[in-house]
Coordinates of C-alpha atoms and ligand atoms in Angstrom, one line a residue:
X451 CA 165.4 -71.8 125.8
X452 CA 166.3 -68.5 127.5
X453 CA 163.2 -66.7 128.8
X454 CA 164.0 -63.0 128.6
X455 CA 161.8 -60.6 130.6
X456 CA 159.1 -59.3 128.4
X457 CA 160.6 -55.8 128.0
X458 CA 164.0 -57.3 126.9
X459 CA 162.3 -59.6 124.4
X460 CA 160.3 -56.7 123.0
X461 CA 163.5 -54.7 122.6
X462 CA 165.0 -57.6 120.8
X463 CA 161.9 -57.8 118.7
X464 CA 162.2 -54.2 117.9
X465 CA 165.7 -54.5 116.6
X466 CA 165.1 -57.4 114.4
X467 CA 163.0 -59.9 116.2
X468 CA 165.9 -62.0 117.4
X469 CA 164.3 -64.9 119.2
X470 CA 165.9 -68.1 120.3
X471 CA 164.4 -71.6 120.0
X472 CA 166.4 -74.3 121.5
X473 CA 169.5 -72.2 121.3
X474 CA 169.0 -71.7 117.5
X475 CA 169.0 -68.0 117.1
X476 CA 166.7 -66.8 114.3
X477 CA 166.4 -63.3 112.9
X478 CA 163.4 -61.5 111.8
X479 CA 162.5 -61.6 108.1
X480 CA 162.5 -57.8 108.5
X481 CA 166.2 -57.4 108.8
X482 CA 166.0 -53.7 108.7
X483 CA 164.1 -53.9 112.0
X484 CA 161.3 -52.1 110.3
X485 CA 158.7 -54.5 111.8
X486 CA 156.3 -56.4 109.7
X487 CA 153.7 -53.7 109.2
X488 CA 156.0 -50.7 108.6
X489 CA 155.8 -51.1 104.9
X490 CA 152.2 -52.3 104.5
X491 CA 150.2 -49.5 102.8
X492 CA 147.4 -48.2 105.0
X493 CA 144.1 -48.0 103.2
X494 CA 142.8 -45.6 102.1
X495 CA 146.2 -44.7 100.8
X496 CA 145.1 -41.3 99.5
X497 CA 142.0 -39.4 100.6
X498 CA 139.6 -38.0 98.0
X499 CA 141.4 -39.1 94.9
X500 CA 138.8 -41.0 92.8
X501 CA 139.5 -42.9 89.6
X502 CA 143.1 -43.4 90.7
X503 CA 145.7 -44.8 88.3
X504 CA 149.2 -45.9 89.4
X505 CA 152.0 -46.2 86.9
X506 CA 155.2 -47.9 88.0
X507 CA 158.0 -46.4 85.9
X508 CA 161.3 -47.9 84.9
X509 CA 162.9 -45.3 87.2
X510 CA 161.6 -47.4 90.0
X511 CA 159.2 -44.8 91.2
X512 CA 155.4 -45.1 91.4
X513 CA 153.3 -42.3 89.8
X514 CA 149.6 -41.7 90.9
X515 CA 147.0 -39.6 89.3
X516 CA 143.3 -39.4 89.7
X517 CA 140.2 -37.1 89.8
X518 CA 140.0 -34.4 92.4
X519 CA 136.7 -33.5 94.0
X520 CA 136.7 -30.1 92.3
X521 CA 137.2 -31.7 88.9
X522 CA 139.3 -28.7 87.9
X523 CA 142.9 -29.8 87.5
X524 CA 145.3 -32.6 86.8
X525 CA 147.6 -33.9 89.6
X526 CA 150.4 -36.3 90.0
X527 CA 152.1 -37.8 93.1
X528 CA 155.4 -39.7 92.9
X529 CA 156.6 -42.1 95.5
X530 CA 159.2 -44.9 95.9
X531 CA 156.5 -47.1 97.6
X532 CA 152.8 -47.5 97.4
X533 CA 152.5 -46.6 101.1
X534 CA 154.4 -43.4 100.4
X535 CA 151.6 -42.0 98.3
X536 CA 149.8 -41.1 101.5
X537 CA 152.2 -38.4 102.4
X538 CA 153.7 -37.7 99.0
X539 CA 153.7 -34.2 97.7
X540 CA 151.2 -33.5 94.9
X541 CA 152.1 -31.6 91.8
X542 CA 149.4 -29.8 89.8
X543 CA 150.5 -30.3 86.2
X544 CA 147.5 -28.6 84.5
X545 CA 144.6 -26.5 85.4
X546 CA 141.4 -26.1 83.2
X547 CA 140.9 -22.8 81.5
X548 CA 138.4 -20.4 83.1
X549 CA 136.4 -20.2 79.9
X550 CA 135.7 -22.1 76.7
X551 CA 136.6 -25.7 75.7
X552 CA 138.0 -27.9 78.5
X553 CA 136.7 -25.5 81.1
X554 CA 134.1 -28.0 82.5
X555 CA 134.6 -31.2 84.5
X556 CA 138.1 -32.7 84.4
X557 CA 137.9 -36.4 84.9
X558 CA 139.8 -39.6 85.3
X559 CA 143.4 -38.9 84.1
X560 CA 145.8 -41.7 83.2
X561 CA 149.5 -41.3 82.9
X562 CA 151.4 -43.4 80.3
X563 CA 154.9 -43.5 78.8
X564 CA 154.5 -43.6 75.0
X565 CA 157.6 -43.5 72.7
X566 CA 159.7 -42.4 75.7
X567 CA 157.5 -39.4 76.6
X568 CA 155.0 -38.9 79.4
X569 CA 151.4 -38.6 78.1
X570 CA 148.3 -37.8 80.2
X571 CA 144.9 -39.0 78.9
X572 CA 141.9 -37.3 80.5
X573 CA 138.3 -36.3 79.9
X574 CA 137.2 -32.7 80.0
X575 CA 133.9 -30.9 79.6
X576 CA 133.5 -27.3 78.5
X577 CA 132.7 -24.1 80.3
X578 CA 128.9 -23.8 80.5
X579 CA 128.6 -27.4 79.2
X580 CA 130.5 -29.3 82.0
X581 CA 129.1 -32.7 80.8
X582 CA 130.1 -32.2 77.2
X583 CA 132.9 -34.6 78.0
X584 CA 135.5 -35.4 75.4
X585 CA 139.0 -37.1 75.7
X586 CA 142.2 -35.1 75.4
X587 CA 145.9 -35.9 75.6
X588 CA 148.7 -33.8 77.1
X589 CA 152.4 -34.6 76.5
X590 CA 155.2 -33.7 78.8
X591 CA 158.1 -31.7 77.2
X592 CA 160.7 -33.2 79.5
X593 CA 161.5 -36.3 81.6
X594 CA 160.1 -35.1 84.9
X595 CA 156.3 -35.5 84.8
X596 CA 155.9 -33.4 88.0
X597 CA 158.2 -30.5 87.1
X598 CA 158.5 -30.2 83.3
X599 CA 155.9 -28.4 81.2
X600 CA 153.0 -30.1 79.5
X601 CA 151.5 -29.4 76.0
X602 CA 148.1 -30.2 74.7
X603 CA 148.4 -32.7 71.8
X604 CA 144.7 -32.5 71.1
X605 CA 141.4 -34.2 71.3
X606 CA 141.1 -38.0 70.6
X607 CA 139.0 -38.3 67.5
X608 CA 136.5 -41.2 67.7
X609 CA 133.5 -42.4 65.6
X610 CA 131.1 -39.9 67.1
X611 CA 131.2 -36.5 68.5
X612 CA 129.6 -37.7 71.8
X613 CA 130.2 -38.1 75.6
X614 CA 133.5 -40.0 75.9
X615 CA 135.8 -40.6 78.9
X616 CA 138.0 -43.0 80.9
X617 CA 140.5 -43.8 78.2
X618 CA 143.2 -46.3 78.9
X619 CA 146.0 -47.4 76.6
X620 CA 148.1 -50.5 76.5
X621 CA 150.4 -52.4 74.1
X622 CA 149.4 -55.9 73.0
X623 CA 151.2 -58.0 70.4
X624 CA 153.4 -55.0 69.5
X625 CA 150.4 -52.7 68.8
X626 CA 149.2 -49.9 71.1
X627 CA 145.5 -49.8 71.7
X628 CA 143.0 -47.3 73.2
X629 CA 140.1 -48.5 75.2
X630 CA 137.5 -46.0 76.4
X631 CA 133.9 -45.4 77.4
X632 CA 131.6 -43.5 75.0
X633 CA 127.9 -42.8 74.3
X634 CA 126.6 -44.2 71.0
X635 CA 123.8 -41.9 69.9
X636 CA 121.9 -44.9 68.6
X637 CA 121.9 -46.8 71.9
X638 CA 120.0 -46.0 75.0
X639 CA 122.9 -46.2 77.4
X640 CA 125.1 -43.6 79.1
X641 CA 128.3 -45.3 77.9
X642 CA 129.6 -48.4 76.4
X643 CA 133.2 -49.7 76.0
X644 CA 135.2 -49.4 72.8
X645 CA 138.5 -50.7 71.6
X646 CA 140.7 -49.6 68.7
X647 CA 144.4 -49.7 67.7
X648 CA 146.1 -46.3 67.8
X649 CA 148.0 -44.7 64.9
X650 CA 149.2 -41.8 67.1
X651 CA 148.4 -41.0 70.7
X652 CA 145.2 -39.1 69.6
X653 CA 144.3 -40.9 66.3
X654 CA 142.7 -44.3 65.8
X655 CA 144.3 -46.6 63.3
X656 CA 141.0 -48.4 62.6
X657 CA 137.3 -48.1 63.4
X658 CA 136.6 -49.3 67.0
X659 CA 134.8 -52.3 68.1
X660 CA 132.1 -52.1 70.8
X661 CA 133.3 -54.5 73.5
X662 CA 130.2 -54.2 75.8
X663 CA 127.0 -52.4 76.3
X664 CA 125.5 -52.2 79.8
X665 CA 122.6 -54.6 79.8
X666 CA 122.8 -56.6 83.0
X667 CA 121.1 -55.6 86.2
X668 CA 124.3 -54.8 88.1
X669 CA 125.3 -52.4 85.2
X670 CA 122.2 -50.4 85.4
X671 CA 120.2 -48.6 88.1
X672 CA 117.4 -46.1 87.5
X673 CA 118.2 -44.0 84.4
X674 CA 121.9 -44.9 84.4
X675 CA 123.3 -47.6 82.2
X676 CA 127.0 -47.5 82.5
X677 CA 130.1 -49.4 81.4
X678 CA 133.2 -47.2 81.8
X679 CA 136.8 -47.1 83.2
X680 CA 138.4 -50.0 81.5
X681 CA 141.8 -51.3 82.8
X682 CA 143.8 -54.2 81.4
X683 CA 145.4 -57.0 83.3
X684 CA 147.4 -59.5 81.1
X685 CA 148.2 -62.7 83.1
X686 CA 148.3 -66.4 82.6
X687 CA 147.9 -66.3 78.8
X688 CA 144.8 -64.2 78.9
X689 CA 143.7 -60.6 78.8
X690 CA 141.3 -59.5 81.6
X691 CA 139.6 -56.2 80.8
X692 CA 138.2 -55.0 84.0
X693 CA 135.6 -52.1 83.9
X694 CA 133.3 -50.2 86.1
X695 CA 129.6 -50.3 86.0
X696 CA 126.5 -48.5 87.3
X697 CA 126.1 -45.2 89.1
X698 CA 128.9 -43.8 91.2
X699 CA 127.1 -44.6 94.5
X700 CA 127.2 -47.9 96.5
X701 CA 126.1 -49.8 93.4
X702 CA 129.3 -49.0 91.6
X703 CA 131.2 -52.2 90.9
X704 CA 133.6 -54.0 88.6
X705 CA 132.8 -56.3 85.7
X706 CA 135.3 -58.2 83.5
X707 CA 135.8 -59.2 79.9
X708 CA 138.2 -62.0 79.1
X709 CA 140.1 -62.9 75.9
X710 CA 142.8 -65.3 75.1
X711 CA 146.1 -63.4 74.7
X712 CA 146.6 -65.1 71.3
X713 CA 143.2 -64.1 69.9
X714 CA 142.5 -61.2 67.6
X715 CA 141.2 -58.8 70.3
X716 CA 139.6 -56.6 67.6
X717 CA 137.1 -59.4 67.0
X718 CA 134.1 -59.2 69.4
X719 CA 133.9 -63.0 69.5
X720 CA 137.3 -63.1 71.2
X721 CA 135.9 -61.6 74.3
X722 CA 133.7 -63.2 77.0
X723 CA 131.8 -61.1 79.5
X724 CA 131.5 -62.3 83.2
X725 CA 127.8 -62.5 83.9
X726 CA 128.3 -61.4 87.5
X727 CA 130.4 -58.5 88.8
X728 CA 133.9 -59.4 90.0
X729 CA 134.2 -56.8 92.8
X730 CA 131.3 -55.2 94.8
X731 CA 130.6 -53.2 97.9
X732 CA 131.2 -54.9 101.3
X733 CA 129.1 -54.4 104.4
X734 CA 131.6 -56.6 106.3
X735 CA 134.6 -54.5 105.6
X736 CA 132.7 -51.2 105.2
X737 CA 133.7 -50.2 101.7
X738 CA 131.0 -49.0 99.2
X739 CA 131.1 -48.3 95.5
X740 CA 134.5 -49.8 94.8
X741 CA 135.6 -49.2 91.2
X742 CA 137.5 -47.3 88.5
X743 CA 140.5 -49.4 89.0
X744 CA 144.0 -49.8 87.7
X745 CA 146.7 -52.4 88.1
X746 CA 150.3 -52.4 89.1
X747 CA 153.0 -54.4 91.0
X748 CA 153.8 -53.8 94.6
X749 CA 157.5 -53.5 95.8
X750 CA 157.8 -57.3 96.0
X751 CA 156.6 -57.7 92.4
X752 CA 153.1 -58.9 93.4
X753 CA 150.0 -57.9 91.5
X754 CA 147.9 -55.3 93.2
X755 CA 144.7 -53.5 92.2
X756 CA 144.2 -49.8 92.8
X757 CA 140.6 -48.5 93.0
X758 CA 138.4 -46.1 94.8
X759 CA 135.7 -46.6 97.4
X760 CA 133.9 -44.8 100.1
X761 CA 133.7 -45.9 103.8
X762 CA 130.0 -45.1 104.0
X763 CA 127.0 -46.2 102.0
X764 CA 124.4 -43.5 102.2
X765 CA 125.3 -40.3 100.2
X766 CA 123.6 -37.0 100.5
X767 CA 122.9 -35.4 97.1
X768 CA 124.4 -36.4 93.8
X769 CA 127.0 -39.2 94.3
X770 CA 129.2 -37.7 91.6
X771 CA 129.8 -34.6 93.8
X772 CA 130.4 -36.6 97.0
X773 CA 134.2 -36.1 97.5
X774 CA 135.0 -39.2 99.5
X775 CA 135.9 -41.8 96.9
X776 CA 139.3 -42.5 98.4
X777 CA 142.2 -44.3 96.7
X778 CA 142.7 -47.9 97.9
X779 CA 145.0 -50.7 97.1
X780 CA 145.0 -54.5 97.6
X781 CA 146.6 -57.7 96.4
X782 CA 145.2 -59.8 93.6
X783 CA 145.1 -63.5 93.8
X784 CA 144.4 -66.1 91.0
X785 CA 142.1 -69.0 90.7
X786 CA 143.2 -72.4 89.5
X787 CA 142.1 -71.5 85.9
X788 CA 144.4 -68.5 86.0
X789 CA 141.6 -65.9 86.3
X790 CA 142.0 -63.1 88.9
X791 CA 140.1 -63.4 92.1
X792 CA 139.7 -59.9 93.5
X793 CA 137.9 -61.0 96.6
X794 CA 136.2 -58.1 98.3
X795 CA 137.4 -54.6 99.3
X796 CA 139.7 -55.3 102.2
X797 CA 138.6 -52.2 104.2
X798 CA 140.5 -49.5 106.1
X799 CA 143.9 -50.4 107.7
X800 CA 147.0 -52.2 106.7
X801 CA 146.8 -54.1 103.4
X802 CA 146.3 -57.7 104.5
X803 CA 148.2 -60.9 103.7
X804 CA 147.4 -64.6 103.4
X805 CA 149.5 -67.1 105.4
X806 CA 150.1 -70.6 103.9
X807 CA 151.7 -73.3 106.1
X808 CA 154.9 -74.4 104.6
X809 CA 153.9 -78.1 105.0
X810 CA 150.5 -77.5 103.3
X811 CA 151.0 -75.6 100.0
X812 CA 147.7 -74.2 98.7
X813 CA 146.1 -74.1 102.1
X814 CA 145.8 -70.9 104.2
X815 CA 144.9 -69.7 107.7
X816 CA 141.2 -69.2 107.4
X817 CA 138.8 -67.4 109.8
X818 CA 136.2 -70.0 110.8
X819 CA 133.7 -68.8 113.3
X820 CA 135.7 -67.6 116.4
X821 CA 138.7 -69.7 115.5
X822 CA 141.3 -70.0 112.8
X823 CA 141.2 -73.1 110.6
X824 CA 143.8 -74.2 108.0
X825 CA 142.8 -75.2 104.6
X826 CA 141.5 -73.9 101.2
X827 CA 139.0 -71.1 101.3
X828 CA 137.6 -68.0 99.7
X829 CA 140.1 -65.2 99.7
X830 CA 138.4 -62.9 102.2
X831 CA 138.3 -65.4 105.0
X832 CA 142.0 -66.0 104.5
X833 CA 143.1 -62.4 104.6
X834 CA 144.6 -61.1 107.9
X835 CA 146.1 -57.7 108.5
X836 CA 149.3 -57.4 110.5
X837 CA 148.7 -54.5 112.9
X838 CA 151.0 -52.9 115.4
X839 CA 150.9 -55.4 118.3
X840 CA 148.9 -54.6 121.4
X841 CA 152.0 -55.5 123.5
X842 CA 154.0 -52.7 122.0
X843 CA 156.7 -51.9 119.4
X844 CA 158.1 -54.9 117.6
X845 CA 155.1 -57.1 118.1
X846 CA 152.2 -57.7 115.8
X847 CA 148.5 -58.5 116.3
X848 CA 146.6 -60.3 113.5
X849 CA 143.2 -59.0 112.5
X850 CA 140.9 -60.9 110.1
X851 CA 139.5 -58.5 107.4
X852 CA 136.1 -60.1 108.0
X853 CA 136.2 -59.2 111.6
X854 CA 137.4 -55.6 111.8
X855 CA 138.4 -54.7 115.3
X856 CA 138.9 -58.3 116.4
X857 CA 142.3 -60.1 116.8
X858 CA 143.7 -63.5 117.2
X859 CA 144.5 -64.4 120.8
X860 CA 146.1 -67.5 122.4
X861 CA 144.4 -69.0 125.4
X862 CA 146.1 -70.7 128.4
X863 CA 145.2 -74.1 126.8
X864 CA 147.0 -73.1 123.6
X865 CA 143.8 -72.6 121.5
X866 CA 143.7 -69.5 119.3
X867 CA 140.5 -67.7 119.3
X868 CA 139.3 -64.5 117.5
X869 CA 137.5 -61.8 119.4
X870 CA 137.1 -58.1 120.1
X871 CA 140.1 -56.3 121.4
X872 CA 140.1 -55.8 125.2
X873 CA 142.0 -53.6 127.6
X874 CA 144.6 -54.9 129.9
X875 CA 148.1 -56.2 129.8
X876 CA 147.1 -59.9 129.9
X877 CA 144.9 -59.5 126.8
X878 CA 147.6 -57.5 125.1
X879 CA 150.2 -60.2 125.7
X880 CA 148.0 -63.0 124.6
X881 CA 147.0 -61.1 121.4
X882 CA 150.5 -60.2 120.4
X883 CA 153.2 -62.1 118.6
X884 CA 156.8 -61.7 117.6
X885 CA 157.1 -62.1 113.8
X886 CA 160.4 -64.0 113.2
X887 CA 162.1 -65.7 110.3
X888 CA 160.5 -69.0 109.5
X889 CA 161.5 -71.8 111.8
X890 CA 161.5 -74.1 108.8
X891 CA 163.0 -71.7 106.3
X892 CA 163.9 -68.0 105.9
X893 CA 161.4 -67.6 103.0
X894 CA 158.6 -68.0 105.5
X895 CA 157.7 -66.4 108.8
X896 CA 156.8 -67.8 112.2
X897 CA 155.0 -66.1 115.1
X898 CA 156.4 -66.5 118.7
X899 CA 154.0 -65.8 121.5
X900 CA 154.9 -62.7 123.4
X901 CA 155.4 -63.6 127.1
X902 CA 156.0 -67.3 126.1
X903 CA 158.4 -67.4 123.2
X904 CA 158.7 -71.2 123.4
X905 CA 155.1 -71.2 122.0
X906 CA 154.6 -70.5 118.3
X907 CA 151.5 -70.3 116.1
X908 CA 151.1 -73.6 114.2
X909 CA 148.5 -75.7 112.8
X910 CA 147.5 -78.9 114.6
X911 CA 144.7 -81.1 113.1
X912 CA 143.5 -78.4 110.9
X913 CA 143.3 -75.7 113.6
X914 CA 145.7 -72.9 114.5
X915 CA 147.2 -73.2 118.0
X916 CA 150.0 -71.6 120.1
X917 CA 152.2 -74.5 121.3
X918 CA 155.8 -75.7 121.6
X919 CA 157.0 -76.5 118.1
X920 CA 157.2 -80.1 116.9
X921 CA 156.9 -79.8 113.2
X922 CA 158.7 -76.6 112.2
X923 CA 157.0 -76.5 108.8
X924 CA 153.6 -76.4 110.5
X925 CA 154.8 -73.3 112.4
X926 CA 156.2 -71.6 109.3
X927 CA 154.0 -69.6 106.9
X928 CA 154.6 -68.3 103.5
X929 CA 153.2 -64.8 103.3
X930 CA 151.3 -64.3 100.0
Ligands
AHR1326 O1 135.0 -39.5 88.6 C1 134.5 -38.8 87.5 C2 133.9 -39.7 86.5 O2 132.9 -40.5 87.2 C3 134.8 -40.8 85.9 O3 135.4 -40.4 84.7 C4 133.9 -42.0 85.7 O4 134.6 -43.2 85.7 C5 133.0 -41.9 86.9 O5 131.7 -42.4 86.6

């Protein structure tokens, strides 16, 4: 094993993490020399864009829209990557009129491709009656949603002329449906969720069914009783209709309705409501009021959830007018029964990953006290963000999402401990690793210790250590 001086090794790391182990040269899994964290989106990915929806189009681009703090216009960003939304140019595709209908609040747009043409669903109040909120649809007259002109198709006609918002549309079983939030004048709630097939983008093909009325404690606080912002996730033979509940402050959260994909989704008995919320604020990762989500795939084809959340809990004034519901994104994982496990909001910083030892499928590196265990475990304890390494370019440091500001560090004895970042070259070296192609297979990754590349992170007797490699599979991790 050739021990290069640290600077030479880091240079190697920077150009593709070529490290040698017993003369067997391995190359980084990041062949472009981008480094492991260059492509990870940084949360929040977009400041002050609430109710964010991301649409991944067949042109390979991602499109993002959402509510702006002024509630006065419709915007779209386009990017080849999720991370790129942070700096992507933003096109204003429509502004509310200064008077009359649609001159009030403009809320929660969604971009959809219907019959080969871009359509934008959104809610609008009227001038002087900014909460007389109704749902409208714009259609783009050309293929470029950001540059071509948009025409108002009209107002979506529902069962009542009442407060309605947060429409989403999806195709299931060859039929396009609309799902939205609306006030039923006969029910003492702010909004309930409704579902109906569409005959045209703005006309229902049949009377809607009411999917849920806010009745559970986590759906109501004070005078507000809210079920809104539905988003559909179809996976593992089931439909998961995730919706937002409660006021738009730190109590805002996600609930979920589930149906078998083969059922008649227009029959209420096909749907089961989760008794508890599936995604709530987190004091540990410092994200409050997570909600109004959408679903898409990341560049590797993995399920991700887009949602908004603030990075503070206490709000001055009416939460609806606090501008800092930022757009966030994170991976979705699935339980053994195929249902999504959203975990908790992962917090600011690189989108985290989970690391599963190649010789122990189904187990993960897991934060356990001040150490890292290996085994099964709740999603949040197994999520680690790969941050730029303290030892400089081409190295990574691993930060548990449940211990923001802390990093994994190897000790002289080979133990791996988790603790607050410290100054100094020694700490930087011990808390930094070279991410290289998996020692037991290129579909995995391994981590060589900076300053001692004969040592690699590996699990030994259920605990993570930094040691010379015996079992390569124990030192190779599938990144999920
Ligand atoms: O963000 C504006 C509105 O507030 C959204 O339409 C709704 O989902 C939220 O309650």
